[in-house]
Structure formats: structure tokens, C-alpha cells
Coordinates of C-alpha atoms in Angstrom, one line a residue:
M21 CA 0.0 0.0 0.0
K22 CA 2.8 2.4 0.9
G23 CA 4.5 1.7 -2.4
S24 CA 1.4 2.5 -4.3
V25 CA 1.0 5.8 -2.5
T26 CA 4.6 6.7 -3.3
F27 CA 4.1 5.7 -6.9
L28 CA 1.0 7.8 -7.2
R29 CA 2.7 10.7 -5.6
K30 CA 5.5 10.4 -8.2
L31 CA 2.9 10.6 -11.0
H32 CA 1.5 13.8 -9.5
Y33 CA 5.0 15.2 -9.2
F34 CA 5.5 14.6 -12.9
V35 CA 2.2 16.3 -13.7
G36 CA 3.3 19.4 -11.8
K37 CA 6.8 19.4 -13.4
L38 CA 5.6 19.0 -17.0
E39 CA 2.7 21.4 -16.5
F40 CA 5.1 24.0 -15.2
L41 CA 7.4 23.6 -18.3
I42 CA 4.5 23.7 -20.8
D43 CA 3.1 26.9 -19.2
K44 CA 6.6 28.5 -19.5
H45 CA 6.6 27.5 -23.2
N46 CA 3.1 28.8 -23.8
Q47 CA 4.1 32.1 -22.3
D48 CA 7.3 32.3 -24.4
Q49 CA 9.4 32.1 -21.2
M50 CA 11.4 28.9 -21.9
V51 CA 14.8 30.6 -22.1
G52 CA 16.6 29.4 -19.0
Y53 CA 14.4 26.4 -18.6
Y54 CA 15.6 24.1 -21.3
L55 CA 18.1 22.3 -19.1
E56 CA 15.3 21.7 -16.6
L57 CA 13.1 20.3 -19.6
E58 CA 15.9 17.9 -20.6
E59 CA 16.3 16.7 -17.0
A60 CA 12.5 16.3 -16.6
I61 CA 12.3 14.2 -19.8
D62 CA 15.3 12.1 -18.9
D63 CA 13.9 11.5 -15.4
Y64 CA 10.5 10.6 -16.8
S65 CA 12.0 8.2 -19.3
S66 CA 14.0 6.5 -16.5
F67 CA 10.9 6.2 -14.4
I68 CA 8.8 4.4 -17.1
T69 CA 11.7 2.0 -18.0
N70 CA 12.6 1.2 -14.4
S71 CA 11.4 -2.4 -13.8
E72 CA 11.0 -1.8 -10.1
N73 CA 8.1 0.5 -11.0
E74 CA 6.2 -2.3 -12.9
N75 CA 4.9 -3.9 -9.7
Q76 CA 3.6 -0.6 -8.5
W77 CA 1.9 -0.1 -11.8
D78 CA 0.3 -3.5 -11.6
N79 CA -1.0 -2.7 -8.1
L80 CA -2.4 0.7 -9.0
E81 CA -6.2 0.7 -8.9
Q82 CA -7.4 1.7 -12.3
T83 CA -10.1 4.2 -11.4
F84 CA -11.6 6.9 -13.6
E85 CA -9.4 9.5 -11.9
I86 CA -6.3 7.4 -12.6
S87 CA -7.3 7.0 -16.2
L88 CA -7.6 10.8 -16.6
L89 CA -4.2 11.2 -14.9
I90 CA -2.6 8.7 -17.3
E91 CA -4.1 10.5 -20.3
K92 CA -2.9 13.8 -19.0
L93 CA 0.6 12.6 -18.4
R94 CA 0.8 11.0 -21.9
K95 CA -0.3 14.2 -23.6
M96 CA 1.9 16.4 -21.5
S97 CA 5.0 14.2 -22.0
S98 CA 4.4 14.1 -25.7
D99 CA 4.1 17.9 -25.8
C100 CA 7.3 18.2 -23.8
V101 CA 9.2 15.9 -26.1
K102 CA 8.2 18.0 -29.1
M103 CA 9.4 21.1 -27.2
M104 CA 12.7 19.4 -26.4
E105 CA 13.2 18.1 -30.0
K106 CA 12.7 21.6 -31.4
Y107 CA 15.2 22.9 -28.9
W108 CA 17.6 20.2 -29.8
A109 CA 17.1 20.8 -33.5
L110 CA 18.1 24.4 -33.0
K111 CA 21.1 23.5 -30.9
Y112 CA 22.2 21.0 -33.5
L113 CA 21.9 23.6 -36.2
H114 CA 24.1 26.1 -34.3
E115 CA 26.2 24.0 -32.0
N116 CA 27.5 20.5 -31.5
E117 CA 26.0 19.0 -28.4
E118 CA 26.1 15.6 -26.7
M119 CA 22.8 13.7 -26.8
T120 CA 20.6 13.4 -23.7
D121 CA 19.7 10.1 -22.1
Y122 CA 16.3 10.3 -23.9
F123 CA 17.8 10.4 -27.3
R124 CA 20.3 7.7 -26.5
N125 CA 17.3 5.6 -25.4
I126 CA 15.5 6.3 -28.7
E127 CA 18.6 5.3 -30.7
S128 CA 18.8 1.9 -28.9
C129 CA 15.1 1.4 -29.6
I130 CA 15.7 2.1 -33.3
E131 CA 18.5 -0.5 -33.4
K132 CA 16.2 -3.1 -32.0
E133 CA 13.5 -2.0 -34.5
L134 CA 15.8 -2.3 -37.5
S135 CA 16.9 -5.8 -36.5
G136 CA 13.4 -7.1 -37.2
F137 CA 12.5 -4.8 -40.0
H138 CA 14.9 -5.8 -42.8
I139 CA 15.5 -2.4 -44.4
T140 CA 18.0 -2.3 -47.3
N141 CA 19.3 0.4 -49.6
K142 CA 16.5 -0.6 -52.0
S143 CA 13.8 0.1 -49.4
K144 CA 11.5 3.1 -49.4
V145 CA 10.6 4.0 -45.8
L146 CA 7.9 6.3 -44.4
L147 CA 7.9 7.7 -40.9
V148 CA 4.5 9.0 -39.6
G149 CA 5.2 11.7 -37.1
S150 CA 8.8 12.6 -38.0
G151 CA 9.1 15.5 -35.6
P152 CA 11.6 18.4 -35.6
F153 CA 14.7 16.3 -34.7
P154 CA 14.1 13.3 -37.0
I155 CA 16.5 10.9 -35.4
T156 CA 14.7 7.8 -36.9
L157 CA 15.0 9.1 -40.4
L158 CA 18.6 10.1 -39.9
S159 CA 19.5 6.7 -38.4
I160 CA 17.8 4.7 -41.1
A161 CA 19.4 6.7 -44.0
K162 CA 22.8 6.5 -42.4
R163 CA 22.7 2.8 -41.5
T164 CA 20.9 1.4 -44.6
G165 CA 21.1 3.9 -47.4
A166 CA 17.3 3.6 -47.9
E167 CA 15.2 6.4 -49.3
V168 CA 13.3 7.9 -46.4
L169 CA 10.3 10.1 -46.1
G170 CA 8.8 11.7 -43.0
I171 CA 5.4 13.3 -42.6
D172 CA 4.2 15.6 -39.8
I173 CA 1.4 18.0 -39.1
D174 CA 3.6 20.7 -37.4
D175 CA 5.0 23.2 -39.9
E176 CA 7.8 24.3 -37.5
A177 CA 8.8 20.6 -37.0
I178 CA 9.0 20.1 -40.8
L179 CA 11.1 23.2 -41.3
L180 CA 13.5 22.2 -38.5
G181 CA 13.6 18.6 -39.6
R182 CA 14.6 19.6 -43.2
Q183 CA 17.3 21.9 -41.9
V184 CA 18.8 19.2 -39.7
A185 CA 18.8 16.8 -42.6
A186 CA 20.4 19.4 -44.9
K187 CA 23.1 20.1 -42.3
L188 CA 24.0 16.5 -42.4
G189 CA 24.2 16.7 -46.2
N190 CA 21.7 13.8 -46.5
H191 CA 19.6 14.4 -49.7
T192 CA 17.7 11.1 -49.5
I193 CA 15.6 12.4 -46.7
Q194 CA 12.3 14.2 -47.5
I195 CA 9.9 15.6 -44.9
E196 CA 6.4 16.8 -45.9
N197 CA 3.2 18.1 -44.3
K198 CA 0.9 15.6 -45.9
S199 CA -1.5 12.8 -44.9
V200 CA -0.9 9.3 -46.1
N201 CA -3.7 9.5 -48.7
E202 CA -2.0 12.6 -50.2
L203 CA 1.3 10.8 -50.9
Q204 CA 1.7 10.0 -54.6
S205 CA 4.4 7.5 -53.8
I206 CA 2.4 5.5 -51.2
Q207 CA 2.2 2.4 -53.4
L208 CA 6.0 2.3 -53.6
I209 CA 6.6 2.5 -49.9
S210 CA 8.0 -0.8 -48.5
H211 CA 8.2 0.0 -44.8
I212 CA 6.2 2.4 -42.6
I213 CA 7.1 3.3 -39.1
F214 CA 4.6 5.0 -36.7
S215 CA 5.9 7.3 -33.9
S216 CA 4.6 6.1 -30.5
T217 CA 3.2 9.5 -29.7
V218 CA 0.9 9.7 -32.7
N219 CA -2.5 9.5 -31.1
C220 CA -4.5 8.4 -34.2
K221 CA -1.9 5.9 -35.5
Y222 CA -4.4 3.0 -35.6
D223 CA -6.9 5.0 -37.5
I224 CA -4.1 5.8 -40.1
L225 CA -3.2 2.1 -40.1
E226 CA -6.8 1.3 -41.1
Q227 CA -6.5 3.8 -44.0
L228 CA -3.2 2.3 -45.2
H229 CA -4.7 -1.1 -45.9
D230 CA -6.2 0.1 -49.2
L231 CA -3.5 2.6 -50.1
T232 CA -0.4 0.4 -49.8
N233 CA 1.1 -2.5 -51.7
K234 CA 0.5 -6.1 -50.6
D235 CA 4.0 -6.6 -49.1
V236 CA 4.3 -3.4 -47.1
M237 CA 5.7 -3.8 -43.6
I238 CA 4.5 -1.7 -40.7
A239 CA 6.4 -1.0 -37.5
M240 CA 4.0 0.3 -34.8
R241 CA 5.7 1.8 -31.8
Y242 CA 3.6 1.6 -28.7
G243 CA 3.6 1.5 -25.0
N244 CA 1.4 -0.7 -22.8
A245 CA 1.2 -0.8 -19.0
L246 CA 3.8 1.4 -17.4
K247 CA 5.0 2.6 -20.8
S248 CA 1.5 3.9 -21.6
L249 CA 2.4 6.9 -19.5
F250 CA 4.6 8.0 -22.4
N251 CA 3.1 6.3 -25.4
Y252 CA -0.2 5.5 -27.0
P253 CA -0.9 1.8 -26.3
M254 CA -1.4 -1.1 -28.7
Q255 CA -4.9 -1.5 -30.1
T256 CA -6.8 -4.5 -31.6
V257 CA -6.7 -4.5 -35.4
D258 CA -9.0 -6.0 -38.0
A259 CA -7.7 -9.5 -38.3
T260 CA -9.0 -9.7 -41.9
K261 CA -6.7 -6.8 -42.8
W262 CA -3.6 -6.9 -40.6
R263 CA -1.7 -9.5 -38.6
I264 CA 1.2 -9.2 -36.2
V265 CA 4.3 -11.0 -37.5
E266 CA 6.5 -10.0 -34.6
N267 CA 6.3 -8.2 -31.2
I268 CA 9.6 -6.7 -30.3
A269 CA 9.9 -6.0 -26.6
V270 CA 12.6 -3.4 -25.6
P271 CA 12.9 -3.9 -21.9
H272 CA 14.9 -0.7 -21.2
G273 CA 13.4 1.2 -24.1
V274 CA 10.7 3.9 -23.9
F275 CA 8.6 2.1 -26.4
D276 CA 8.0 -1.4 -27.8
I277 CA 7.4 -2.3 -31.4
A278 CA 4.7 -4.4 -33.1
L279 CA 5.4 -5.5 -36.7
Y280 CA 2.4 -5.9 -39.0
Q281 CA 1.8 -7.3 -42.5
K282 CA -1.4 -7.6 -44.5
A283 CA -3.5 -10.6 -43.6

């Protein structure tokens, strides 16, 4: 019981911390708080990947109030990651900085993802929710030589993502503000990756069934249980359209990956 109270108190602590940083951002007062933002995201990432917290999660009574708290934390942590990625994109464009623990964690997750995804230099890869610091696109292009395309709905994220790719001199990366049904090349895409913080990812997956070729591979990043505090969880799919071919658990990663193919 004591452990559950401590766990719940920690969740409320993160709500307060992230809410404070989002308020500073909304008031254009983030200057001087970016280090605190990085530390908060690293702390939060460590919290959800700490196996010692899993028992506390399992013992947490799933009330309506707890569900609202989880939804709030998921949305706020996603907003804070976007803020941090924009900051990191600007820092990368003007300075050379070491990556935070959060970005190191993402890189390790990408390595695990690529091990089951079989991307080659002949592949055409789409990332849904590429963000302002498109580390996934950059990693795939660098490691495999594949042609990569990112889509996002945030114009500032698209501009920064393009600038980061251009600084690296990688001209195989494209980033667009388009939906999947607006992509003329969608039938040529061989691999599609969904960012774990895209809230409508399973609705988009439903659309993709009729838009894509029969051999397309889907990597759906998700977070269940404790990791759902930072990611949108896995959902049931129409078994007549999609089947899971592999579920890649990343024990110390901020998200896990489900690989889908057409049924």
C-alpha cells in the first residue's frame, strides 16, 4: 500500500513538473528552462523504464481518476518531447552537443526495431510523425542507405527537420506536411514506421490497408502498461486486414514495437 501511495505521488510530481514547463513554453518564457526540460524528460524516461516500478503499476487501482491522470501525463510528456526536440534541432543547427539520455534511449530502440524490419538500400521508408529532430529518419538513412520520407502536421517541426537533414548533407531524406492519402508514392513504400506519440496511429493504419502494396511492412511503436504513461498503447486490429508478425519488446526502451503485415 505504501509503495502504491509513493508511486501515485510520483505521478502527480511529474504532472506538476511537466505542466510548469508547458506553461513556460506557452508564455514564451522557456529561455533558462531548457536544461530543466531535458532533465525532466530524462527523469520521466528513466521512471517508465525502471522495472522496479512495474509492480507498483500492476497494483495501481485503475479508477476513472487514474485513467484521466494517465491520459494527461501521456499528452503532456508528448508535448514536452516536441518542445525538447525543437530545442535540440536548433542547438544542433548552431552547435555540436552531446545527446541526452532520452535520445540515447531512442537510438537503442531504433537499433532493436531495425533488427526485425529488414530495411535495405532498396527500401522506401515512411515515418509517420517525424518531428523536428528526425533521429529515426537520420539513423535509417545512415545505416541502410534507404530512401526515407517523413510526414508531420507541425510546420515548424517540418522546417527544422529539413534543416537538420540538410546540415548532415543527406539528400535522400524528404519531410512533408501531408497525410498518407496525399502521398503520390504511397504504393512504392516498402516500410512504414509510426511514432509512438501519434494518437491516431491505428486510424491511419486502417487507411493504409487500401492505399499500400501487398508486401508493405508496418512498425507500430507503442507502450502498454507502465510505458503507456509515455506512449499510446497497442490496439486490436481488424484480423482480416492486418496480422502481427513479430512483437519486439525493448525492456529498457521507452517504447516497444509491433510489426504488422497484411493478412
